[in-house]
Amino acid sequence: MSARTSSWLRTAFYWVLAAEFFVGFATKFWPGPTFFGPAYAVKFVDWGFPPWFRFVVGVIELICAILLVIPSERSRFIGAAGLVFLLTAAVTTHLIDDAPLYEEVSAPIHLVLTAMAALANWPSDWKDLIRPQRDSSAAPSRVRGVEHSNR
């Protein structure tokens, strides 16, 4: 497999994963029943959370989905790591609650996929996550042969 093909497959993987979490975001904001069953306001109350908590989860899904499609290892790692934390809570919720089979299978599968994405984009040094990125297209110190001095 060529590097070009593997790059295309990797990008497609992130876009598909992000699309799935965008659907999750949209269904959390949907006021009535969804194609996943009853309204998420009802589901969250059944799980022991306040109904407004679905909005918090939906916004986290949206932000992490956006971070997954930005072609930067840093943003993809942050998005995937955020989803790993969110999905760990989802898996725990579904294990404690007697959820239908598709809910008990979906969250762990997505947890494994996002963990793989996080590991694939793991920074070589944790400081890379908090260090400001340098823009290579920033204005150079020399413009058209004129040097700038700090006198």
mmCIF file of N, CA, C and O in Angstrom, residues 45-143:
data_model
loop_
_atom_site.group_PDB
_atom_site.id
_atom_site.type_symbol
_atom_site.label_atom_id
_atom_site.label_comp_id
_atom_site.label_asym_id
_atom_site.label_seq_id
_atom_site.Cartn_x
_atom_site.Cartn_y
_atom_site.Cartn_z
ATOM 1 N N VAL A 45 -32.495 10.916 32.002
ATOM 2 C CA VAL A 45 -33.184 10.831 33.292
ATOM 3 C C VAL A 45 -33.209 9.379 33.764
ATOM 4 O O VAL A 45 -32.982 9.099 34.946
ATOM 5 N N ASP A 46 -33.456 8.445 32.849
ATOM 6 C CA ASP A 46 -33.448 7.024 33.217
ATOM 7 C C ASP A 46 -32.075 6.581 33.716
ATOM 8 O O ASP A 46 -31.975 5.694 34.560
ATOM 9 N N TRP A 47 -31.021 7.167 33.179
ATOM 10 C CA TRP A 47 -29.662 6.815 33.597
ATOM 11 C C TRP A 47 -29.251 7.520 34.891
ATOM 12 O O TRP A 47 -28.172 7.263 35.423
ATOM 13 N N GLY A 48 -30.091 8.427 35.378
ATOM 14 C CA GLY A 48 -29.795 9.113 36.633
ATOM 15 C C GLY A 48 -29.157 10.482 36.477
ATOM 16 O O GLY A 48 -28.653 11.046 37.442
ATOM 17 N N PHE A 49 -29.164 11.019 35.272
ATOM 18 C CA PHE A 49 -28.603 12.347 35.013
ATOM 19 C C PHE A 49 -29.734 13.347 34.797
ATOM 20 O O PHE A 49 -30.829 12.966 34.392
ATOM 21 N N PRO A 50 -29.482 14.635 35.010
ATOM 22 C CA PRO A 50 -30.507 15.627 34.679
ATOM 23 C C PRO A 50 -30.703 15.697 33.162
ATOM 24 O O PRO A 50 -29.763 15.423 32.404
ATOM 25 N N PRO A 51 -31.911 16.043 32.685
ATOM 26 C CA PRO A 51 -32.148 16.041 31.238
ATOM 27 C C PRO A 51 -31.270 17.019 30.466
ATOM 28 O O PRO A 51 -30.943 16.773 29.302
ATOM 29 N N TRP A 52 -30.838 18.118 31.076
ATOM 30 C CA TRP A 52 -30.003 19.094 30.381
ATOM 31 C C TRP A 52 -28.591 18.582 30.142
ATOM 32 O O TRP A 52 -27.854 19.137 29.333
ATOM 33 N N PHE A 53 -28.199 17.511 30.825
ATOM 34 C CA PHE A 53 -26.847 16.989 30.686
ATOM 35 C C PHE A 53 -26.587 16.448 29.280
ATOM 36 O O PHE A 53 -25.447 16.372 28.837
ATOM 37 N N ARG A 54 -27.664 16.118 28.557
ATOM 38 C CA ARG A 54 -27.501 15.643 27.173
ATOM 39 C C ARG A 54 -26.895 16.727 26.301
ATOM 40 O O ARG A 54 -26.160 16.430 25.360
ATOM 41 N N PHE A 55 -27.184 17.997 26.609
ATOM 42 C CA PHE A 55 -26.595 19.099 25.841
ATOM 43 C C PHE A 55 -25.089 19.192 26.070
ATOM 44 O O PHE A 55 -24.327 19.463 25.151
ATOM 45 N N VAL A 56 -24.661 18.971 27.311
ATOM 46 C CA VAL A 56 -23.235 18.991 27.634
ATOM 47 C C VAL A 56 -22.515 17.887 26.861
ATOM 48 O O VAL A 56 -21.482 18.119 26.218
ATOM 49 N N VAL A 57 -23.081 16.692 26.884
ATOM 50 C CA VAL A 57 -22.484 15.560 26.176
ATOM 51 C C VAL A 57 -22.481 15.821 24.673
ATOM 52 O O VAL A 57 -21.482 15.563 23.983
ATOM 53 N N GLY A 58 -23.579 16.374 24.148
ATOM 54 C CA GLY A 58 -23.658 16.674 22.721
ATOM 55 C C GLY A 58 -22.625 17.693 22.273
ATOM 56 O O GLY A 58 -22.004 17.543 21.219
ATOM 57 N N VAL A 59 -22.414 18.732 23.068
ATOM 58 C CA VAL A 59 -21.416 19.757 22.720
ATOM 59 C C VAL A 59 -20.007 19.165 22.757
ATOM 60 O O VAL A 59 -19.184 19.450 21.884
ATOM 61 N N ILE A 60 -19.736 18.319 23.739
ATOM 62 C CA ILE A 60 -18.419 17.664 23.795
ATOM 63 C C ILE A 60 -18.220 16.797 22.558
ATOM 64 O O ILE A 60 -17.145 16.804 21.949
ATOM 65 N N GLU A 61 -19.255 16.066 22.145
ATOM 66 C CA GLU A 61 -19.158 15.240 20.937
ATOM 67 C C GLU A 61 -18.892 16.108 19.712
ATOM 68 O O GLU A 61 -18.075 15.748 18.859
ATOM 69 N N LEU A 62 -19.579 17.235 19.609
ATOM 70 C CA LEU A 62 -19.397 18.122 18.460
ATOM 71 C C LEU A 62 -17.977 18.689 18.414
ATOM 72 O O LEU A 62 -17.324 18.651 17.366
ATOM 73 N N ILE A 63 -17.495 19.195 19.525
ATOM 74 C CA ILE A 63 -16.148 19.777 19.565
ATOM 75 C C ILE A 63 -15.095 18.723 19.229
ATOM 76 O O ILE A 63 -14.184 18.966 18.429
ATOM 77 N N CYS A 64 -15.224 17.538 19.801
ATOM 78 C CA CYS A 64 -14.243 16.475 19.529
ATOM 79 C C CYS A 64 -14.328 15.998 18.082
ATOM 80 O O CYS A 64 -13.296 15.687 17.472
ATOM 81 N N ALA A 65 -15.535 15.962 17.504
ATOM 82 C CA ALA A 65 -15.683 15.574 16.097
ATOM 83 C C ALA A 65 -14.997 16.587 15.191
ATOM 84 O O ALA A 65 -14.318 16.212 14.224
ATOM 85 N N ILE A 66 -15.142 17.861 15.499
ATOM 86 C CA ILE A 66 -14.477 18.899 14.706
ATOM 87 C C ILE A 66 -12.958 18.758 14.824
ATOM 88 O O ILE A 66 -12.231 18.866 13.837
ATOM 89 N N LEU A 67 -12.472 18.498 16.034
ATOM 90 C CA LEU A 67 -11.029 18.331 16.230
ATOM 91 C C LEU A 67 -10.488 17.117 15.469
ATOM 92 O O LEU A 67 -9.337 17.121 15.028
ATOM 93 N N LEU A 68 -11.298 16.086 15.292
ATOM 94 C CA LEU A 68 -10.848 14.889 14.567
ATOM 95 C C LEU A 68 -10.591 15.158 13.092
ATOM 96 O O LEU A 68 -9.744 14.509 12.486
ATOM 97 N N VAL A 69 -11.326 16.093 12.497
ATOM 98 C CA VAL A 69 -11.176 16.317 11.058
ATOM 99 C C VAL A 69 -10.160 17.400 10.721
ATOM 100 O O VAL A 69 -9.843 17.604 9.553
ATOM 101 N N ILE A 70 -9.638 18.090 11.716
ATOM 102 C CA ILE A 70 -8.573 19.061 11.475
ATOM 103 C C ILE A 70 -7.288 18.272 11.221
ATOM 104 O O ILE A 70 -6.892 17.451 12.051
ATOM 105 N N PRO A 71 -6.638 18.475 10.081
ATOM 106 C CA PRO A 71 -5.464 17.648 9.745
ATOM 107 C C PRO A 71 -4.209 18.020 10.529
ATOM 108 O O PRO A 71 -3.215 18.476 9.982
ATOM 109 N N SER A 72 -4.264 17.827 11.811
ATOM 110 C CA SER A 72 -3.135 18.095 12.695
ATOM 111 C C SER A 72 -3.117 16.993 13.750
ATOM 112 O O SER A 72 -4.153 16.682 14.332
ATOM 113 N N GLU A 73 -1.948 16.410 13.976
ATOM 114 C CA GLU A 73 -1.864 15.350 14.985
ATOM 115 C C GLU A 73 -2.273 15.861 16.354
ATOM 116 O O GLU A 73 -2.897 15.146 17.128
ATOM 117 N N ARG A 74 -1.939 17.091 16.632
ATOM 118 C CA ARG A 74 -2.264 17.690 17.927
ATOM 119 C C ARG A 74 -3.769 17.767 18.139
ATOM 120 O O ARG A 74 -4.287 17.333 19.163
ATOM 121 N N SER A 75 -4.502 18.306 17.158
ATOM 122 C CA SER A 75 -5.946 18.437 17.317
ATOM 123 C C SER A 75 -6.635 17.077 17.282
ATOM 124 O O SER A 75 -7.589 16.837 18.021
ATOM 125 N N ARG A 76 -6.134 16.177 16.444
ATOM 126 C CA ARG A 76 -6.736 14.838 16.394
ATOM 127 C C ARG A 76 -6.524 14.092 17.709
ATOM 128 O O ARG A 76 -7.410 13.384 18.177
ATOM 129 N N PHE A 77 -5.358 14.261 18.318
ATOM 130 C CA PHE A 77 -5.121 13.617 19.607
ATOM 131 C C PHE A 77 -6.059 14.186 20.666
ATOM 132 O O PHE A 77 -6.662 13.435 21.440
ATOM 133 N N ILE A 78 -6.182 15.496 20.727
ATOM 134 C CA ILE A 78 -7.040 16.118 21.741
ATOM 135 C C ILE A 78 -8.495 15.690 21.539
ATOM 136 O O ILE A 78 -9.198 15.368 22.502
ATOM 137 N N GLY A 79 -8.961 15.669 20.282
ATOM 138 C CA GLY A 79 -10.331 15.232 20.000
ATOM 139 C C GLY A 79 -10.561 13.786 20.373
ATOM 140 O O GLY A 79 -11.558 13.433 21.012
ATOM 141 N N ALA A 80 -9.632 12.919 19.987
ATOM 142 C CA ALA A 80 -9.772 11.492 20.294
ATOM 143 C C ALA A 80 -9.670 11.237 21.793
ATOM 144 O O ALA A 80 -10.428 10.429 22.348
ATOM 145 N N ALA A 81 -8.756 11.924 22.470
ATOM 146 C CA ALA A 81 -8.609 11.740 23.917
ATOM 147 C C ALA A 81 -9.866 12.215 24.649
ATOM 148 O O ALA A 81 -10.317 11.567 25.604
ATOM 149 N N GLY A 82 -10.445 13.316 24.205
ATOM 150 C CA GLY A 82 -11.700 13.778 24.797
ATOM 151 C C GLY A 82 -12.815 12.756 24.621
ATOM 152 O O GLY A 82 -13.603 12.499 25.545
ATOM 153 N N LEU A 83 -12.878 12.154 23.448
ATOM 154 C CA LEU A 83 -13.892 11.130 23.200
ATOM 155 C C LEU A 83 -13.618 9.862 24.002
ATOM 156 O O LEU A 83 -14.569 9.177 24.413
ATOM 157 N N VAL A 84 -12.361 9.538 24.250
ATOM 158 C CA VAL A 84 -12.044 8.372 25.086
ATOM 159 C C VAL A 84 -12.612 8.586 26.487
ATOM 160 O O VAL A 84 -13.240 7.685 27.058
ATOM 161 N N PHE A 85 -12.431 9.770 27.046
ATOM 162 C CA PHE A 85 -12.983 10.051 28.376
ATOM 163 C C PHE A 85 -14.513 9.995 28.357
ATOM 164 O O PHE A 85 -15.140 9.407 29.243
ATOM 165 N N LEU A 86 -15.116 10.601 27.352
ATOM 166 C CA LEU A 86 -16.576 10.610 27.245
ATOM 167 C C LEU A 86 -17.119 9.192 27.076
ATOM 168 O O LEU A 86 -18.107 8.809 27.711
ATOM 169 N N LEU A 87 -16.474 8.407 26.224
ATOM 170 C CA LEU A 87 -16.951 7.045 25.969
ATOM 171 C C LEU A 87 -16.682 6.105 27.143
ATOM 172 O O LEU A 87 -17.417 5.134 27.329
ATOM 173 N N THR A 88 -15.670 6.377 27.932
ATOM 174 C CA THR A 88 -15.463 5.591 29.146
ATOM 175 C C THR A 88 -16.647 5.777 30.082
ATOM 176 O O THR A 88 -17.152 4.809 30.664
ATOM 177 N N ALA A 89 -17.126 7.007 30.194
ATOM 178 C CA ALA A 89 -18.322 7.273 31.006
ATOM 179 C C ALA A 89 -19.556 6.617 30.388
ATOM 180 O O ALA A 89 -20.408 6.079 31.104
ATOM 181 N N ALA A 90 -19.662 6.638 29.053
ATOM 182 C CA ALA A 90 -20.807 6.023 28.390
ATOM 183 C C ALA A 90 -20.815 4.510 28.596
ATOM 184 O O ALA A 90 -21.864 3.916 28.879
ATOM 185 N N VAL A 91 -19.655 3.881 28.443
ATOM 186 C CA VAL A 91 -19.568 2.427 28.648
ATOM 187 C C VAL A 91 -19.941 2.082 30.089
ATOM 188 O O VAL A 91 -20.698 1.140 30.344
ATOM 189 N N THR A 92 -19.442 2.852 31.032
ATOM 190 C CA THR A 92 -19.770 2.626 32.441
ATOM 191 C C THR A 92 -21.264 2.779 32.679
ATOM 192 O O THR A 92 -21.889 1.950 33.356
ATOM 193 N N THR A 93 -21.857 3.813 32.114
ATOM 194 C CA THR A 93 -23.301 4.033 32.252
ATOM 195 C C THR A 93 -24.086 2.865 31.688
ATOM 196 O O THR A 93 -25.039 2.381 32.305
ATOM 197 N N HIS A 94 -23.704 2.380 30.516
ATOM 198 C CA HIS A 94 -24.437 1.294 29.880
ATOM 199 C C HIS A 94 -24.228 -0.038 30.597
ATOM 200 O O HIS A 94 -25.088 -0.919 30.545
ATOM 201 N N LEU A 95 -23.082 -0.208 31.243
ATOM 202 C CA LEU A 95 -22.858 -1.435 32.009
ATOM 203 C C LEU A 95 -23.680 -1.442 33.296
ATOM 204 O O LEU A 95 -24.201 -2.485 33.695
ATOM 205 N N ILE A 96 -23.764 -0.283 33.949
ATOM 206 C CA ILE A 96 -24.540 -0.188 35.183
ATOM 207 C C ILE A 96 -26.028 -0.308 34.881
ATOM 208 O O ILE A 96 -26.764 -1.011 35.558
ATOM 209 N N ASP A 97 -26.470 0.390 33.844
ATOM 210 C CA ASP A 97 -27.859 0.350 33.427
ATOM 211 C C ASP A 97 -28.061 -0.885 32.547
ATOM 212 O O ASP A 97 -27.169 -1.308 31.831
ATOM 213 N N ASP A 98 -29.235 -1.446 32.602
ATOM 214 C CA ASP A 98 -29.531 -2.605 31.757
ATOM 215 C C ASP A 98 -30.001 -2.095 30.399
ATOM 216 O O ASP A 98 -31.186 -2.017 30.116
ATOM 217 N N ALA A 99 -29.029 -1.725 29.564
ATOM 218 C CA ALA A 99 -29.323 -1.122 28.264
ATOM 219 C C ALA A 99 -29.547 -2.205 27.209
ATOM 220 O O ALA A 99 -29.101 -3.337 27.360
ATOM 221 N N PRO A 100 -30.214 -1.831 26.093
ATOM 222 C CA PRO A 100 -30.356 -2.777 24.982
ATOM 223 C C PRO A 100 -28.988 -3.151 24.414
ATOM 224 O O PRO A 100 -28.010 -2.424 24.580
ATOM 225 N N LEU A 101 -28.937 -4.265 23.707
ATOM 226 C CA LEU A 101 -27.680 -4.800 23.199
ATOM 227 C C LEU A 101 -26.946 -3.812 22.296
ATOM 228 O O LEU A 101 -25.741 -3.645 22.396
ATOM 229 N N TYR A 102 -27.684 -3.105 21.405
ATOM 230 C CA TYR A 102 -27.002 -2.185 20.490
ATOM 231 C C TYR A 102 -26.333 -1.042 21.230
ATOM 232 O O TYR A 102 -25.320 -0.529 20.783
ATOM 233 N N GLU A 103 -26.870 -0.637 22.386
ATOM 234 C CA GLU A 103 -26.224 0.413 23.172
ATOM 235 C C GLU A 103 -25.011 -0.129 23.923
ATOM 236 O O GLU A 103 -24.034 0.568 24.121
ATOM 237 N N GLU A 104 -25.112 -1.377 24.354
ATOM 238 C CA GLU A 104 -23.996 -1.970 25.081
ATOM 239 C C GLU A 104 -22.836 -2.326 24.164
ATOM 240 O O GLU A 104 -21.715 -2.459 24.611
ATOM 241 N N VAL A 105 -23.083 -2.469 22.872
ATOM 242 C CA VAL A 105 -22.040 -2.811 21.914
ATOM 243 C C VAL A 105 -21.464 -1.557 21.255
ATOM 244 O O VAL A 105 -20.261 -1.467 21.025
ATOM 245 N N SER A 106 -22.297 -0.582 20.988
ATOM 246 C CA SER A 106 -21.877 0.610 20.261
ATOM 247 C C SER A 106 -20.820 1.418 21.019
ATOM 248 O O SER A 106 -19.796 1.793 20.448
ATOM 249 N N ALA A 107 -21.070 1.695 22.282
ATOM 250 C CA ALA A 107 -20.130 2.520 23.050
ATOM 251 C C ALA A 107 -18.745 1.866 23.177
ATOM 252 O O ALA A 107 -17.739 2.537 22.954
ATOM 253 N N PRO A 108 -18.647 0.568 23.504
ATOM 254 C CA PRO A 108 -17.301 -0.030 23.577
ATOM 255 C C PRO A 108 -16.572 -0.057 22.235
ATOM 256 O O PRO A 108 -15.356 0.145 22.189
ATOM 257 N N ILE A 109 -17.305 -0.286 21.146
ATOM 258 C CA ILE A 109 -16.667 -0.282 19.827
ATOM 259 C C ILE A 109 -16.107 1.105 19.526
ATOM 260 O O ILE A 109 -14.969 1.247 19.078
ATOM 261 N N HIS A 110 -16.895 2.138 19.797
ATOM 262 C CA HIS A 110 -16.422 3.507 19.556
ATOM 263 C C HIS A 110 -15.289 3.874 20.513
ATOM 264 O O HIS A 110 -14.399 4.643 20.158
ATOM 265 N N LEU A 111 -15.318 3.318 21.715
ATOM 266 C CA LEU A 111 -14.216 3.549 22.656
ATOM 267 C C LEU A 111 -12.917 2.985 22.098
ATOM 268 O O LEU A 111 -11.872 3.644 22.135
ATOM 269 N N VAL A 112 -12.962 1.784 21.549
ATOM 270 C CA VAL A 112 -11.764 1.172 20.963
ATOM 271 C C VAL A 112 -11.282 1.990 19.763
ATOM 272 O O VAL A 112 -10.078 2.247 19.610
ATOM 273 N N LEU A 113 -12.212 2.428 18.903
ATOM 274 C CA LEU A 113 -11.828 3.210 17.722
ATOM 275 C C LEU A 113 -11.189 4.537 18.101
ATOM 276 O O LEU A 113 -10.178 4.945 17.524
ATOM 277 N N THR A 114 -11.775 5.232 19.074
ATOM 278 C CA THR A 114 -11.199 6.519 19.470
ATOM 279 C C THR A 114 -9.884 6.328 20.223
ATOM 280 O O THR A 114 -8.989 7.164 20.115
ATOM 281 N N ALA A 115 -9.761 5.239 20.961
ATOM 282 C CA ALA A 115 -8.482 4.958 21.627
ATOM 283 C C ALA A 115 -7.394 4.699 20.583
ATOM 284 O O ALA A 115 -6.255 5.157 20.744
ATOM 285 N N MET A 116 -7.744 3.986 19.513
ATOM 286 C CA MET A 116 -6.780 3.768 18.425
ATOM 287 C C MET A 116 -6.387 5.097 17.786
ATOM 288 O O MET A 116 -5.205 5.314 17.483
ATOM 289 N N ALA A 117 -7.357 5.997 17.585
ATOM 290 C CA ALA A 117 -7.055 7.303 16.997
ATOM 291 C C ALA A 117 -6.160 8.118 17.933
ATOM 292 O O ALA A 117 -5.232 8.798 17.479
ATOM 293 N N ALA A 118 -6.442 8.056 19.225
ATOM 294 C CA ALA A 118 -5.604 8.786 20.185
ATOM 295 C C ALA A 118 -4.182 8.234 20.203
ATOM 296 O O ALA A 118 -3.210 8.996 20.209
ATOM 297 N N LEU A 119 -4.046 6.920 20.181
ATOM 298 C CA LEU A 119 -2.714 6.315 20.188
ATOM 299 C C LEU A 119 -1.954 6.607 18.897
ATOM 300 O O LEU A 119 -0.742 6.797 18.918
ATOM 301 N N ALA A 120 -2.667 6.666 17.769
ATOM 302 C CA ALA A 120 -2.015 6.950 16.490
ATOM 303 C C ALA A 120 -1.491 8.388 16.429
ATOM 304 O O ALA A 120 -0.556 8.678 15.690
ATOM 305 N N ASN A 121 -2.097 9.278 17.209
ATOM 306 C CA ASN A 121 -1.694 10.686 17.196
ATOM 307 C C ASN A 121 -1.017 11.109 18.490
ATOM 308 O O ASN A 121 -0.921 12.298 18.775
ATOM 309 N N TRP A 122 -0.577 10.139 19.269
ATOM 310 C CA TRP A 122 0.056 10.415 20.559
ATOM 311 C C TRP A 122 1.275 11.305 20.351
ATOM 312 O O TRP A 122 2.136 11.008 19.538
ATOM 313 N N PRO A 123 1.361 12.421 21.091
ATOM 314 C CA PRO A 123 2.520 13.313 20.911
ATOM 315 C C PRO A 123 3.795 12.683 21.459
ATOM 316 O O PRO A 123 3.760 11.927 22.431
ATOM 317 N N SER A 124 4.914 13.010 20.823
ATOM 318 C CA SER A 124 6.188 12.462 21.284
ATOM 319 C C SER A 124 6.569 13.032 22.649
ATOM 320 O O SER A 124 7.273 12.400 23.412
ATOM 321 N N ASP A 125 6.093 14.220 22.947
ATOM 322 C CA ASP A 125 6.358 14.847 24.244
ATOM 323 C C ASP A 125 5.076 15.532 24.693
ATOM 324 O O ASP A 125 4.435 16.240 23.910
ATOM 325 N N TRP A 126 4.656 15.360 25.927
ATOM 326 C CA TRP A 126 3.412 15.948 26.400
ATOM 327 C C TRP A 126 3.440 17.467 26.318
ATOM 328 O O TRP A 126 2.410 18.115 26.212
ATOM 329 N N LYS A 127 4.623 18.059 26.325
ATOM 330 C CA LYS A 127 4.743 19.507 26.231
ATOM 331 C C LYS A 127 4.287 20.017 24.864
ATOM 332 O O LYS A 127 3.940 21.179 24.718
ATOM 333 N N ASP A 128 4.292 19.130 23.858
ATOM 334 C CA ASP A 128 3.817 19.524 22.530
ATOM 335 C C ASP A 128 2.343 19.900 22.555
ATOM 336 O O ASP A 128 1.871 20.638 21.692
ATOM 337 N N LEU A 129 1.593 19.380 23.524
ATOM 338 C CA LEU A 129 0.168 19.694 23.609
ATOM 339 C C LEU A 129 -0.081 21.102 24.140
ATOM 340 O O LEU A 129 -1.071 21.734 23.778
ATOM 341 N N ILE A 130 0.796 21.587 25.000
ATOM 342 C CA ILE A 130 0.574 22.900 25.604
ATOM 343 C C ILE A 130 1.446 23.989 24.997
ATOM 344 O O ILE A 130 1.208 25.166 25.227
ATOM 345 N N ARG A 131 2.449 23.609 24.228
ATOM 346 C CA ARG A 131 3.341 24.575 23.589
ATOM 347 C C ARG A 131 2.622 25.192 22.398
ATOM 348 O O ARG A 131 2.032 24.486 21.588
ATOM 349 N N PRO A 132 2.650 26.527 22.256
ATOM 350 C CA PRO A 132 2.019 27.148 21.086
ATOM 351 C C PRO A 132 2.676 26.668 19.802
ATOM 352 O O PRO A 132 3.896 26.524 19.736
ATOM 353 N N GLN A 133 1.850 26.417 18.801
ATOM 354 C CA GLN A 133 2.401 25.981 17.526
ATOM 355 C C GLN A 133 2.959 27.177 16.779
ATOM 356 O O GLN A 133 2.382 28.250 16.764
ATOM 357 N N ARG A 134 4.092 26.967 16.144
ATOM 358 C CA ARG A 134 4.713 28.009 15.333
ATOM 359 C C ARG A 134 4.170 27.892 13.925
ATOM 360 O O ARG A 134 4.136 26.816 13.352
ATOM 361 N N ASP A 135 3.761 29.009 13.385
ATOM 362 C CA ASP A 135 3.251 29.032 12.016
ATOM 363 C C ASP A 135 4.433 29.228 11.082
ATOM 364 O O ASP A 135 5.149 30.227 11.169
ATOM 365 N N SER A 136 4.651 28.265 10.194
ATOM 366 C CA SER A 136 5.801 28.342 9.285
ATOM 367 C C SER A 136 5.637 29.455 8.254
ATOM 368 O O SER A 136 6.596 29.888 7.644
ATOM 369 N N SER A 137 4.405 29.937 8.075
ATOM 370 C CA SER A 137 4.193 31.011 7.103
ATOM 371 C C SER A 137 4.236 32.391 7.762
ATOM 372 O O SER A 137 3.903 33.383 7.140
ATOM 373 N N ALA A 138 4.636 32.443 9.026
ATOM 374 C CA ALA A 138 4.722 33.720 9.726
ATOM 375 C C ALA A 138 5.785 34.600 9.068
ATOM 376 O O ALA A 138 6.701 34.124 8.415
ATOM 377 N N ALA A 139 5.659 35.878 9.301
ATOM 378 C CA ALA A 139 6.581 36.830 8.684
ATOM 379 C C ALA A 139 8.005 36.560 9.139
ATOM 380 O O ALA A 139 8.280 36.482 10.333
ATOM 381 N N PRO A 140 8.921 36.409 8.215
ATOM 382 C CA PRO A 140 10.322 36.170 8.593
ATOM 383 C C PRO A 140 10.940 37.447 9.146
ATOM 384 O O PRO A 140 10.427 38.540 8.972
ATOM 385 N N SER A 141 12.089 37.269 9.807
ATOM 386 C CA SER A 141 12.745 38.427 10.396
ATOM 387 C C SER A 141 13.390 39.309 9.326
ATOM 388 O O SER A 141 13.666 40.468 9.558
ATOM 389 N N ARG A 142 13.618 38.745 8.159
ATOM 390 C CA ARG A 142 14.191 39.525 7.065
ATOM 391 C C ARG A 142 13.164 39.584 5.948
ATOM 392 O O ARG A 142 12.682 38.571 5.483
ATOM 393 N N VAL A 143 12.839 40.788 5.541
ATOM 394 C CA VAL A 143 11.887 40.974 4.450
ATOM 395 C C VAL A 143 12.596 41.681 3.312
ATOM 396 O O VAL A 143 13.063 42.810 3.449
#
